[in-house]
Amino acid sequence: MTSTLSLKALRRLRTTPGGQLDCRISFSDGPGTSRPVAYVERELPPDGISAYLAARKSGARSFVLWADEHRRARVATLVTVAAGNGRAQFKVLGPQGEPLGMFTRDKAFSRGLRTRWTVSRAGGPDAVGYKGRLFWWCVWWLCSPLLPLILVAALFNGGGDFPRGPRRIKWRAGGQVPLEFRSSGDTVHLYAPELDWRLGAALAALIPSFDSWLGDPWDRRKD
């Protein structure tokens, strides 16, 4: 059975105490079963928002997944292990600080033509996925001279979705496809029943935070 985790930005949601939450993640394991399972909030360093925004330029991220809007219990926490030189590594921890897994992001052209995402977990092989298919990246690069015209047309038509490069990621491990990220709705699909859904939830929040070209990543707000 396939499970799906979807990310939705909550730009105007405010709770007390604690201020604004950033995103909500919903879980679904079949038609009509979607329900909120986590609320995402940046975990800021001691120096606050400015320090977080400075660190994220090198690839660092840090956020908490709360079980409800009132922050009564943690579902998971994502922390940066290392960032820089085109590579960033993140550890996902459970409510008691127990390790759930690790993500590694290798930026495009640092160790290959496409951005590479690796999902590591205890007791299983690493799953490796690449952002977009080479065919669609070739189409994107060939059409890139037309992007200024497309952007102007989008603005005159009231905005809407701006063109973005291919974003779909399909992970493979041991000849299987355990999980997949789809850009439509920012969703992570878990195909392997042994995968911890909390890893999928953390991944659903992490990947869109790197979607910076003409986008508005949820963790980049300045307030």
Coordinates of N, CA and C in Angstrom, one line a residue:
M1 N 0.8 -1.2 0.0 CA 0.0 0.0 0.0 C 0.9 1.3 0.0
T2 N 0.5 2.2 -0.8 CA 1.3 3.5 -0.9 C 0.8 4.5 0.1
S3 N 1.7 5.1 0.8 CA 1.3 6.2 1.7 C 1.9 7.5 1.1
T4 N 1.1 8.6 1.3 CA 1.5 9.9 0.7 C 1.5 10.9 1.8
L5 N 2.6 11.7 1.8 CA 2.8 12.9 2.7 C 2.8 14.1 1.9
S6 N 1.9 15.1 2.2 CA 1.8 16.3 1.4 C 2.1 17.5 2.2
L7 N 2.9 18.5 1.7 CA 3.2 19.7 2.4 C 2.3 20.9 1.9
K8 N 1.9 21.6 2.9 CA 1.1 22.8 2.5 C 1.6 24.0 3.4
A9 N 1.9 25.1 2.7 CA 2.4 26.3 3.5 C 1.3 26.9 4.2
L10 N 1.6 27.4 5.4 CA 0.6 28.1 6.3 C 1.1 29.5 6.6
R11 N 1.0 30.3 5.6 CA 1.6 31.6 5.8 C 0.9 32.5 6.8
R12 N -0.4 32.3 7.1 CA -1.1 33.2 8.0 C -1.5 32.5 9.2
L13 N -1.2 31.3 9.4 CA -1.6 30.5 10.6 C -0.8 31.0 11.8
R14 N -1.4 31.4 12.9 CA -0.8 31.8 14.1 C -1.4 31.1 15.3
T15 N -0.5 30.6 16.2 CA -1.0 29.9 17.4 C -0.4 30.6 18.6
T16 N -1.0 30.3 19.7 CA -0.4 30.8 21.0 C -0.2 29.7 22.0
P17 N 0.9 29.7 22.6 CA 2.1 30.5 22.4 C 2.9 30.0 21.3
G18 N 3.9 30.8 20.9 CA 4.8 30.4 19.9 C 4.8 31.1 18.6
G19 N 3.7 31.8 18.3 CA 3.7 32.6 17.0 C 3.4 31.7 15.8
Q20 N 4.0 31.9 14.7 CA 3.6 31.4 13.4 C 4.2 30.0 13.1
L21 N 3.4 29.1 12.7 CA 3.9 27.8 12.2 C 4.1 28.0 10.7
D22 N 5.0 27.2 10.1 CA 5.3 27.4 8.7 C 4.5 26.6 7.7
C23 N 4.4 25.3 8.0 CA 3.7 24.4 7.1 C 3.0 23.3 7.9
R24 N 2.1 22.6 7.1 CA 1.4 21.5 7.7 C 1.6 20.3 6.8
I25 N 1.8 19.1 7.3 CA 2.0 17.9 6.5 C 0.8 17.0 6.8
S26 N 0.2 16.5 5.7 CA -0.9 15.6 5.8 C -0.5 14.2 5.3
F27 N -1.1 13.2 5.9 CA -0.8 11.8 5.6 C -2.0 11.2 5.0
S28 N -1.8 10.3 4.0 CA -2.9 9.6 3.4 C -2.4 8.2 3.0
D29 N -3.2 7.2 3.3 CA -2.9 5.9 2.8 C -4.0 5.3 2.0
G30 N -4.8 6.2 1.4 CA -5.9 5.7 0.5 C -6.8 6.9 0.3
P31 N -7.8 6.7 -0.7 CA -8.7 7.8 -1.0 C -9.5 8.2 0.2
G32 N -9.6 9.5 0.5 CA -10.4 10.0 1.6 C -9.8 9.8 2.9
T33 N -8.5 9.5 3.1 CA -8.0 9.2 4.4 C -7.0 10.3 4.8
S34 N -6.9 11.4 4.1 CA -5.9 12.5 4.4 C -6.2 13.1 5.7
R35 N -5.1 13.2 6.5 CA -5.3 13.9 7.9 C -4.0 14.5 8.2
P36 N -4.0 15.7 9.0 CA -2.8 16.3 9.4 C -2.0 15.5 10.4
V37 N -0.7 15.3 10.2 CA 0.1 14.5 11.1 C 1.3 15.3 11.7
A38 N 1.6 16.5 11.1 CA 2.7 17.3 11.6 C 2.6 18.7 11.2
Y39 N 3.1 19.6 12.1 CA 3.2 21.0 11.8 C 4.6 21.4 11.8
V40 N 5.1 22.1 10.8 CA 6.5 22.4 10.6 C 6.9 23.8 11.1
E41 N 8.0 23.9 11.8 CA 8.4 25.2 12.3 C 10.0 25.2 12.2
R42 N 10.5 26.3 11.7 CA 12.0 26.5 11.8 C 12.5 26.4 13.2
E43 N 13.6 25.8 13.4 CA 14.2 25.9 14.7 C 15.4 26.8 14.6
L44 N 15.3 28.0 15.2 CA 16.2 29.1 15.0 C 17.4 28.9 15.9
P45 N 18.6 29.3 15.5 CA 19.8 29.3 16.4 C 19.7 30.5 17.4
P46 N 20.6 30.5 18.4 CA 20.5 31.6 19.4 C 20.5 33.0 18.8
D47 N 21.2 33.2 17.7 CA 21.2 34.6 17.1 C 20.0 34.9 16.2
G48 N 19.0 34.0 16.2 CA 17.8 34.3 15.6 C 17.7 34.1 14.1
I49 N 16.7 34.8 13.5 CA 16.4 34.6 12.1 C 17.5 35.0 11.2
S50 N 18.2 36.1 11.5 CA 19.3 36.5 10.6 C 20.4 35.4 10.5
A51 N 20.7 34.8 11.6 CA 21.7 33.7 11.6 C 21.2 32.5 10.8
Y52 N 19.9 32.2 11.0 CA 19.4 31.1 10.2 C 19.5 31.3 8.7
L53 N 19.1 32.5 8.3 CA 19.1 32.9 6.9 C 20.5 32.9 6.3
A54 N 21.5 33.3 7.1 CA 22.9 33.3 6.7 C 23.4 31.8 6.5
A55 N 23.0 31.0 7.5 CA 23.4 29.6 7.4 C 22.8 28.8 6.3
R56 N 21.5 29.1 5.9 CA 20.8 28.4 4.9 C 21.5 28.6 3.5
K57 N 22.2 29.7 3.3 CA 22.8 29.9 2.1 C 23.9 28.8 1.7
S58 N 24.5 28.2 2.7 CA 25.4 27.1 2.5 C 24.7 25.8 2.4
G59 N 23.4 25.7 2.6 CA 22.7 24.5 2.6 C 22.1 24.0 3.9
A60 N 22.4 24.7 5.0 CA 22.0 24.3 6.3 C 20.5 24.5 6.5
R61 N 19.8 23.6 7.2 CA 18.4 23.7 7.5 C 18.2 23.1 8.9
S62 N 17.2 23.6 9.6 CA 16.8 23.1 10.9 C 15.4 23.3 11.2
F63 N 14.6 22.3 11.4 CA 13.2 22.5 11.7 C 12.6 21.4 12.6
V64 N 11.5 21.7 13.2 CA 10.8 20.7 14.1 C 9.5 20.4 13.4
L65 N 9.1 19.1 13.6 CA 7.8 18.6 13.2 C 7.0 18.4 14.5
W66 N 6.0 19.2 14.7 CA 5.1 19.1 15.9 C 3.9 18.3 15.6
A67 N 3.4 17.6 16.6 CA 2.3 16.7 16.5 C 1.0 17.5 16.3
D68 N 0.9 18.7 16.8 CA -0.3 19.5 16.7 C 0.0 21.0 16.7
E69 N -1.0 21.8 16.5 CA -0.8 23.3 16.4 C -0.3 23.9 17.6
H70 N -0.4 23.3 18.8 CA -0.1 23.9 20.1 C 1.3 23.4 20.6
R71 N 2.0 22.7 19.7 CA 3.4 22.3 20.0 C 3.5 21.5 21.3
R72 N 2.6 20.6 21.5 CA 2.6 19.8 22.8 C 3.6 18.6 22.7
A73 N 3.9 18.2 21.5 CA 4.8 17.0 21.4 C 5.5 17.1 20.0
R74 N 6.8 16.7 20.0 CA 7.5 16.6 18.8 C 7.3 15.3 18.1
V75 N 7.1 15.4 16.8 CA 7.1 14.2 16.0 C 8.5 13.8 15.5
A76 N 9.3 14.8 15.1 CA 10.6 14.6 14.7 C 11.3 15.9 14.6
T77 N 12.7 15.9 14.5 CA 13.5 17.1 14.4 C 14.5 16.8 13.3
L78 N 14.7 17.8 12.4 CA 15.8 17.7 11.4 C 16.9 18.7 11.7
V79 N 18.1 18.2 11.8 CA 19.2 19.1 12.1 C 20.3 18.9 11.0
T80 N 21.1 19.9 10.8 CA 22.2 19.8 9.8 C 23.4 19.2 10.4
V81 N 24.0 18.2 9.8 CA 25.2 17.6 10.3 C 26.4 18.3 9.7
A82 N 26.3 18.6 8.4 CA 27.4 19.4 7.7 C 26.8 20.0 6.4
A83 N 27.4 21.2 6.1 CA 27.0 21.9 4.9 C 28.1 22.7 4.3
G84 N 28.2 22.7 3.0 CA 29.3 23.4 2.3 C 29.9 22.6 1.2
N85 N 30.5 23.3 0.2 CA 31.1 22.7 -1.0 C 30.2 21.8 -1.8
G86 N 28.9 22.3 -1.9 CA 28.0 21.5 -2.7 C 27.3 20.4 -2.1
R87 N 27.6 20.1 -0.8 CA 27.0 18.9 -0.1 C 26.4 19.4 1.2
A88 N 25.2 18.9 1.5 CA 24.6 19.1 2.8 C 24.1 17.8 3.4
Q89 N 24.3 17.5 4.6 CA 23.8 16.3 5.3 C 22.9 16.7 6.5
F90 N 21.9 15.9 6.6 CA 20.9 16.2 7.6 C 20.5 14.9 8.4
K91 N 20.4 15.1 9.7 CA 20.0 13.9 10.5 C 18.5 14.2 11.0
V92 N 17.7 13.1 10.9 CA 16.4 13.2 11.4 C 16.3 12.4 12.7
L93 N 15.8 13.1 13.7 CA 15.7 12.5 15.1 C 14.3 12.4 15.5
G94 N 14.0 11.3 16.3 CA 12.7 11.1 16.9 C 12.4 12.0 18.1
P95 N 11.3 11.9 18.8 CA 10.9 12.7 19.9 C 11.9 12.7 21.0
Q96 N 12.6 11.6 21.2 CA 13.6 11.5 22.3 C 15.0 11.7 21.9
G97 N 15.2 12.1 20.6 CA 16.5 12.3 20.1 C 17.1 11.1 19.5
E98 N 16.3 10.0 19.3 CA 16.8 8.8 18.7 C 16.9 9.0 17.2
P99 N 18.0 8.5 16.6 CA 18.2 8.7 15.1 C 17.2 7.9 14.3
L100 N 16.5 8.5 13.3 CA 15.6 7.9 12.4 C 16.2 7.6 11.0
G101 N 17.2 8.5 10.7 CA 17.8 8.4 9.3 C 18.5 9.6 9.0
M102 N 19.1 9.6 7.8 CA 19.9 10.7 7.3 C 19.6 11.0 5.9
F103 N 19.7 12.3 5.5 CA 19.5 12.7 4.1 C 20.8 13.4 3.7
T104 N 21.3 13.1 2.5 CA 22.4 13.8 1.9 C 22.0 14.4 0.6
R105 N 22.3 15.7 0.4 CA 22.0 16.4 -0.8 C 23.3 16.9 -1.5
D106 N 23.5 16.4 -2.7 CA 24.7 16.8 -3.5 C 24.2 17.7 -4.6
K107 N 24.6 18.9 -4.5 CA 24.1 19.9 -5.5 C 24.5 19.6 -6.9
A108 N 23.7 20.0 -7.9 CA 23.9 19.7 -9.3 C 25.3 20.3 -9.7
F109 N 26.0 19.5 -10.5 CA 27.4 19.8 -11.0 C 28.5 19.7 -9.9
S110 N 28.1 19.4 -8.7 CA 29.1 19.2 -7.7 C 29.7 17.8 -7.7
R111 N 28.7 16.8 -7.9 CA 29.1 15.4 -8.0 C 28.3 14.7 -9.1
G112 N 27.8 15.5 -10.0 CA 27.0 14.9 -11.1 C 26.2 16.1 -11.8
L113 N 25.6 15.7 -12.9 CA 24.8 16.8 -13.6 C 23.6 17.2 -12.9
R114 N 23.0 16.3 -12.2 CA 21.7 16.6 -11.5 C 21.9 16.6 -9.9
T115 N 21.0 17.3 -9.2 CA 21.1 17.2 -7.8 C 20.7 15.8 -7.3
R116 N 21.5 15.3 -6.4 CA 21.4 13.9 -6.0 C 20.9 13.9 -4.5
W117 N 19.9 13.2 -4.2 CA 19.4 13.0 -2.8 C 19.6 11.6 -2.4
T118 N 20.2 11.4 -1.2 CA 20.4 10.0 -0.7 C 19.7 9.9 0.6
V119 N 18.9 8.9 0.8 CA 18.2 8.6 2.0 C 18.8 7.4 2.7
S120 N 19.4 7.6 3.9 CA 20.0 6.5 4.6 C 19.3 6.2 5.9
R121 N 19.2 4.9 6.2 CA 18.5 4.5 7.4 C 19.1 3.2 7.9
A122 N 19.0 3.0 9.2 CA 19.6 1.8 9.8 C 18.8 0.5 9.3
G123 N 19.6 -0.5 9.0 CA 18.9 -1.8 8.6 C 18.5 -1.9 7.2
G124 N 18.8 -0.9 6.4 CA 18.4 -0.9 5.0 C 19.4 -0.3 4.1
P125 N 19.5 -0.6 2.8 CA 20.4 0.0 1.9 C 20.1 1.5 1.6
D126 N 21.1 2.3 1.3 CA 20.8 3.7 0.9 C 19.9 3.7 -0.3
A127 N 19.0 4.7 -0.3 CA 18.2 5.0 -1.5 C 18.7 6.2 -2.1
V128 N 18.9 6.2 -3.4 CA 19.5 7.3 -4.2 C 18.6 7.8 -5.2
G129 N 18.3 9.1 -5.3 CA 17.4 9.7 -6.3 C 18.0 10.9 -6.9
Y130 N 17.6 11.2 -8.1 CA 18.1 12.4 -8.8 C 17.0 13.3 -9.2
K131 N 17.2 14.6 -9.1 CA 16.2 15.6 -9.3 C 15.9 15.7 -10.8
G132 N 14.7 15.3 -11.3 CA 14.3 15.4 -12.7 C 15.0 14.4 -13.5
R133 N 14.4 14.1 -14.7 CA 14.9 13.2 -15.7 C 15.8 14.0 -16.6
L134 N 16.9 13.3 -17.1 CA 17.8 14.0 -18.0 C 17.1 14.5 -19.3
F135 N 16.1 13.8 -19.8 CA 15.4 14.2 -20.9 C 14.7 15.5 -20.7
W136 N 14.0 15.7 -19.6 CA 13.3 16.9 -19.3 C 14.2 18.1 -19.0
W137 N 15.4 17.7 -18.4 CA 16.4 18.8 -18.2 C 16.9 19.3 -19.5
C138 N 17.1 18.4 -20.5 CA 17.5 18.9 -21.8 C 16.5 19.8 -22.5
V139 N 15.2 19.4 -22.3 CA 14.1 20.2 -22.8 C 14.1 21.6 -22.1
W140 N 14.3 21.6 -20.8 CA 14.4 22.8 -20.0 C 15.5 23.7 -20.5
W141 N 16.7 23.2 -20.7 CA 17.8 24.0 -21.1 C 17.6 24.5 -22.5
L142 N 17.0 23.7 -23.4 CA 16.8 24.2 -24.8 C 15.8 25.3 -24.8
C143 N 14.8 25.3 -23.9 CA 13.8 26.3 -23.9 C 14.1 27.5 -23.0
S144 N 15.3 27.4 -22.3 CA 15.6 28.5 -21.4 C 15.7 29.9 -22.0
P145 N 16.1 30.0 -23.3 CA 16.1 31.4 -23.9 C 14.8 32.0 -24.0
L146 N 13.7 31.2 -23.9 CA 12.3 31.7 -24.0 C 11.8 32.1 -22.6
L147 N 12.5 31.8 -21.5 CA 11.9 32.0 -20.2 C 11.6 33.5 -19.9
P148 N 12.4 34.5 -20.3 CA 11.9 35.8 -20.1 C 10.6 36.2 -20.7
L149 N 10.3 35.7 -21.9 CA 9.0 35.9 -22.5 C 7.9 35.2 -21.7
I150 N 8.2 34.0 -21.3 CA 7.2 33.2 -20.5 C 6.9 33.9 -19.2
L151 N 7.9 34.5 -18.5 CA 7.7 35.2 -17.3 C 6.9 36.5 -17.5
V152 N 7.2 37.2 -18.5 CA 6.4 38.4 -18.8 C 4.9 38.1 -19.1
A153 N 4.7 37.0 -19.8 CA 3.3 36.6 -20.1 C 2.6 36.2 -18.9
A154 N 3.3 35.5 -18.0 CA 2.7 35.1 -16.7 C 2.3 36.3 -15.9
L155 N 3.2 37.3 -15.8 CA 2.9 38.5 -15.1 C 1.6 39.2 -15.6
F156 N 1.5 39.3 -17.0 CA 0.4 40.0 -17.6 C -0.9 39.2 -17.4
N157 N -0.8 37.9 -17.1 CA -2.0 37.1 -16.9 C -2.3 37.0 -15.5
G158 N -1.8 37.9 -14.6 CA -2.1 37.8 -13.2 C -1.3 37.0 -12.4
G159 N -0.1 36.7 -12.8 CA 0.8 35.9 -12.0 C 0.7 34.4 -12.3
G160 N 0.2 33.6 -11.3 CA 0.0 32.2 -11.5 C 1.4 31.5 -11.3
D161 N 1.5 30.3 -11.7 CA 2.7 29.5 -11.5 C 3.7 29.9 -12.5
F162 N 4.9 30.2 -12.0 CA 6.1 30.5 -12.9 C 6.7 29.2 -13.3
P163 N 7.4 29.2 -14.4 CA 8.0 28.0 -14.9 C 9.2 27.6 -14.0
R164 N 9.3 26.3 -13.7 CA 10.4 25.8 -12.9 C 11.0 24.6 -13.6
G165 N 12.2 24.3 -13.2 CA 12.9 23.1 -13.8 C 12.3 21.9 -13.3
P166 N 12.6 20.7 -13.9 CA 12.1 19.4 -13.4 C 12.4 19.2 -11.9
R167 N 11.4 18.7 -11.2 CA 11.6 18.5 -9.7 C 11.4 17.1 -9.2
R168 N 10.8 16.3 -10.0 CA 10.5 14.9 -9.6 C 11.7 14.1 -9.2
I169 N 11.6 13.4 -8.1 CA 12.7 12.6 -7.7 C 12.2 11.2 -7.4
K170 N 12.9 10.2 -8.0 CA 12.5 8.8 -7.7 C 13.8 8.1 -7.2
W171 N 13.6 7.6 -6.0 CA 14.7 6.9 -5.3 C 14.8 5.4 -5.6
R172 N 16.0 4.9 -5.7 CA 16.2 3.5 -6.0 C 17.1 2.9 -5.0
A173 N 16.8 1.6 -4.6 CA 17.7 0.9 -3.6 C 17.5 -0.6 -3.8
G174 N 18.5 -1.3 -4.2 CA 18.5 -2.7 -4.3 C 17.5 -3.1 -5.4
G175 N 17.4 -2.3 -6.5 CA 16.5 -2.7 -7.6 C 15.1 -2.3 -7.4
Q176 N 14.8 -1.7 -6.2 CA 13.4 -1.3 -5.9 C 13.3 0.2 -5.9
V177 N 12.0 0.7 -5.9 CA 11.7 2.1 -5.8 C 11.0 2.3 -4.5
P178 N 11.7 2.6 -3.4 CA 11.0 2.7 -2.1 C 10.2 4.0 -1.9
L179 N 10.6 5.1 -2.5 CA 9.9 6.4 -2.3 C 10.1 7.3 -3.5
E180 N 9.2 8.3 -3.6 CA 9.3 9.2 -4.7 C 8.7 10.6 -4.3
F181 N 9.4 11.6 -4.8 CA 8.9 13.0 -4.6 C 8.3 13.5 -5.9
R182 N 7.0 14.0 -5.8 CA 6.4 14.6 -6.9 C 6.1 16.1 -6.7
S183 N 6.5 16.9 -7.7 CA 6.3 18.3 -7.5 C 4.9 18.8 -7.4
S184 N 4.0 18.1 -8.0 CA 2.6 18.4 -7.9 C 2.1 18.2 -6.5
G185 N 1.9 19.3 -5.8 CA 1.4 19.3 -4.4 C 2.5 19.0 -3.4
D186 N 3.8 19.0 -3.8 CA 4.9 18.7 -2.9 C 4.6 17.5 -2.1
T187 N 4.6 16.4 -2.7 CA 4.2 15.1 -2.1 C 5.3 14.1 -2.1
V188 N 5.5 13.4 -1.0 CA 6.4 12.2 -1.0 C 5.5 11.0 -0.9
H189 N 5.8 10.0 -1.8 CA 5.1 8.8 -1.8 C 6.0 7.7 -1.3
L190 N 5.5 6.9 -0.3 CA 6.2 5.9 0.3 C 5.7 4.5 -0.2
Y191 N 6.5 3.8 -0.9 CA 6.1 2.5 -1.5 C 6.5 1.3 -0.7
A192 N 7.6 1.5 0.2 CA 8.1 0.4 1.0 C 7.4 0.5 2.4
P193 N 6.7 -0.5 2.8 CA 6.0 -0.4 4.1 C 6.9 -0.3 5.3
E194 N 8.1 -0.7 5.2 CA 9.0 -0.6 6.3 C 9.6 0.8 6.5
L195 N 9.4 1.7 5.6 CA 9.9 3.1 5.7 C 9.1 3.8 6.8
D196 N 9.8 4.5 7.7 CA 9.2 5.3 8.7 C 8.5 6.5 8.1
W197 N 7.2 6.7 8.4 CA 6.6 7.9 7.7 C 7.1 9.2 8.2
R198 N 7.8 9.2 9.4 CA 8.4 10.5 9.8 C 9.6 10.9 8.9
L199 N 10.3 9.9 8.4 CA 11.3 10.3 7.4 C 10.7 10.9 6.2
G200 N 9.6 10.3 5.7 CA 8.9 10.9 4.6 C 8.4 12.3 4.8
A201 N 7.9 12.5 6.1 CA 7.4 13.9 6.4 C 8.5 14.9 6.4
A202 N 9.7 14.5 7.0 CA 10.8 15.4 7.0 C 11.3 15.7 5.6
L203 N 11.3 14.7 4.8 CA 11.7 14.9 3.4 C 10.8 15.8 2.6
A204 N 9.5 15.7 2.9 CA 8.5 16.5 2.2 C 8.7 18.0 2.6
A205 N 9.2 18.2 3.8 CA 9.4 19.6 4.2 C 10.8 20.1 3.7
L206 N 11.8 19.2 3.6 CA 13.1 19.6 3.3 C 13.3 20.0 1.8
I207 N 12.8 19.1 0.9 CA 13.0 19.3 -0.5 C 12.5 20.7 -1.0
P208 N 11.3 21.1 -0.7 CA 10.8 22.4 -1.2 C 11.6 23.6 -0.6
S209 N 12.3 23.4 0.5 CA 13.1 24.5 1.1 C 14.3 24.9 0.2
F210 N 14.6 24.0 -0.8 CA 15.7 24.2 -1.7 C 15.2 24.7 -3.1
D211 N 13.9 24.9 -3.2 CA 13.3 25.3 -4.4 C 13.3 26.9 -4.5
S212 N 14.5 27.4 -4.8 CA 14.6 28.9 -4.7 C 14.5 29.7 -6.0
W213 N 14.6 29.0 -7.1 CA 14.6 29.8 -8.4 C 13.2 30.3 -8.7
L214 N 13.0 31.6 -8.5 CA 11.7 32.3 -8.7 C 10.6 31.7 -7.8
G215 N 11.1 31.0 -6.8 CA 10.1 30.5 -5.8 C 10.2 31.2 -4.5
D216 N 9.4 30.7 -3.5 CA 9.4 31.4 -2.2 C 9.5 30.3 -1.2
P217 N 10.7 29.7 -0.9 CA 10.8 28.6 0.0 C 10.2 28.9 1.4
W218 N 9.5 28.0 2.0 CA 8.7 28.2 3.2 C 9.6 28.7 4.3
D219 N 10.9 28.3 4.3 CA 11.8 28.6 5.5 C 12.6 29.9 5.3
R220 N 12.3 30.7 4.3 CA 13.1 31.8 4.0 C 12.4 33.1 4.5
R221 N 11.3 33.0 5.1 CA 10.6 34.3 5.6 C 11.5 35.0 6.6
K222 N 11.4 36.3 6.6 CA 12.3 37.2 7.4 C 11.6 37.7 8.7
D223 N 10.5 37.1 9.1 CA 9.8 37.6 10.3 C 9.6 36.4 11.3

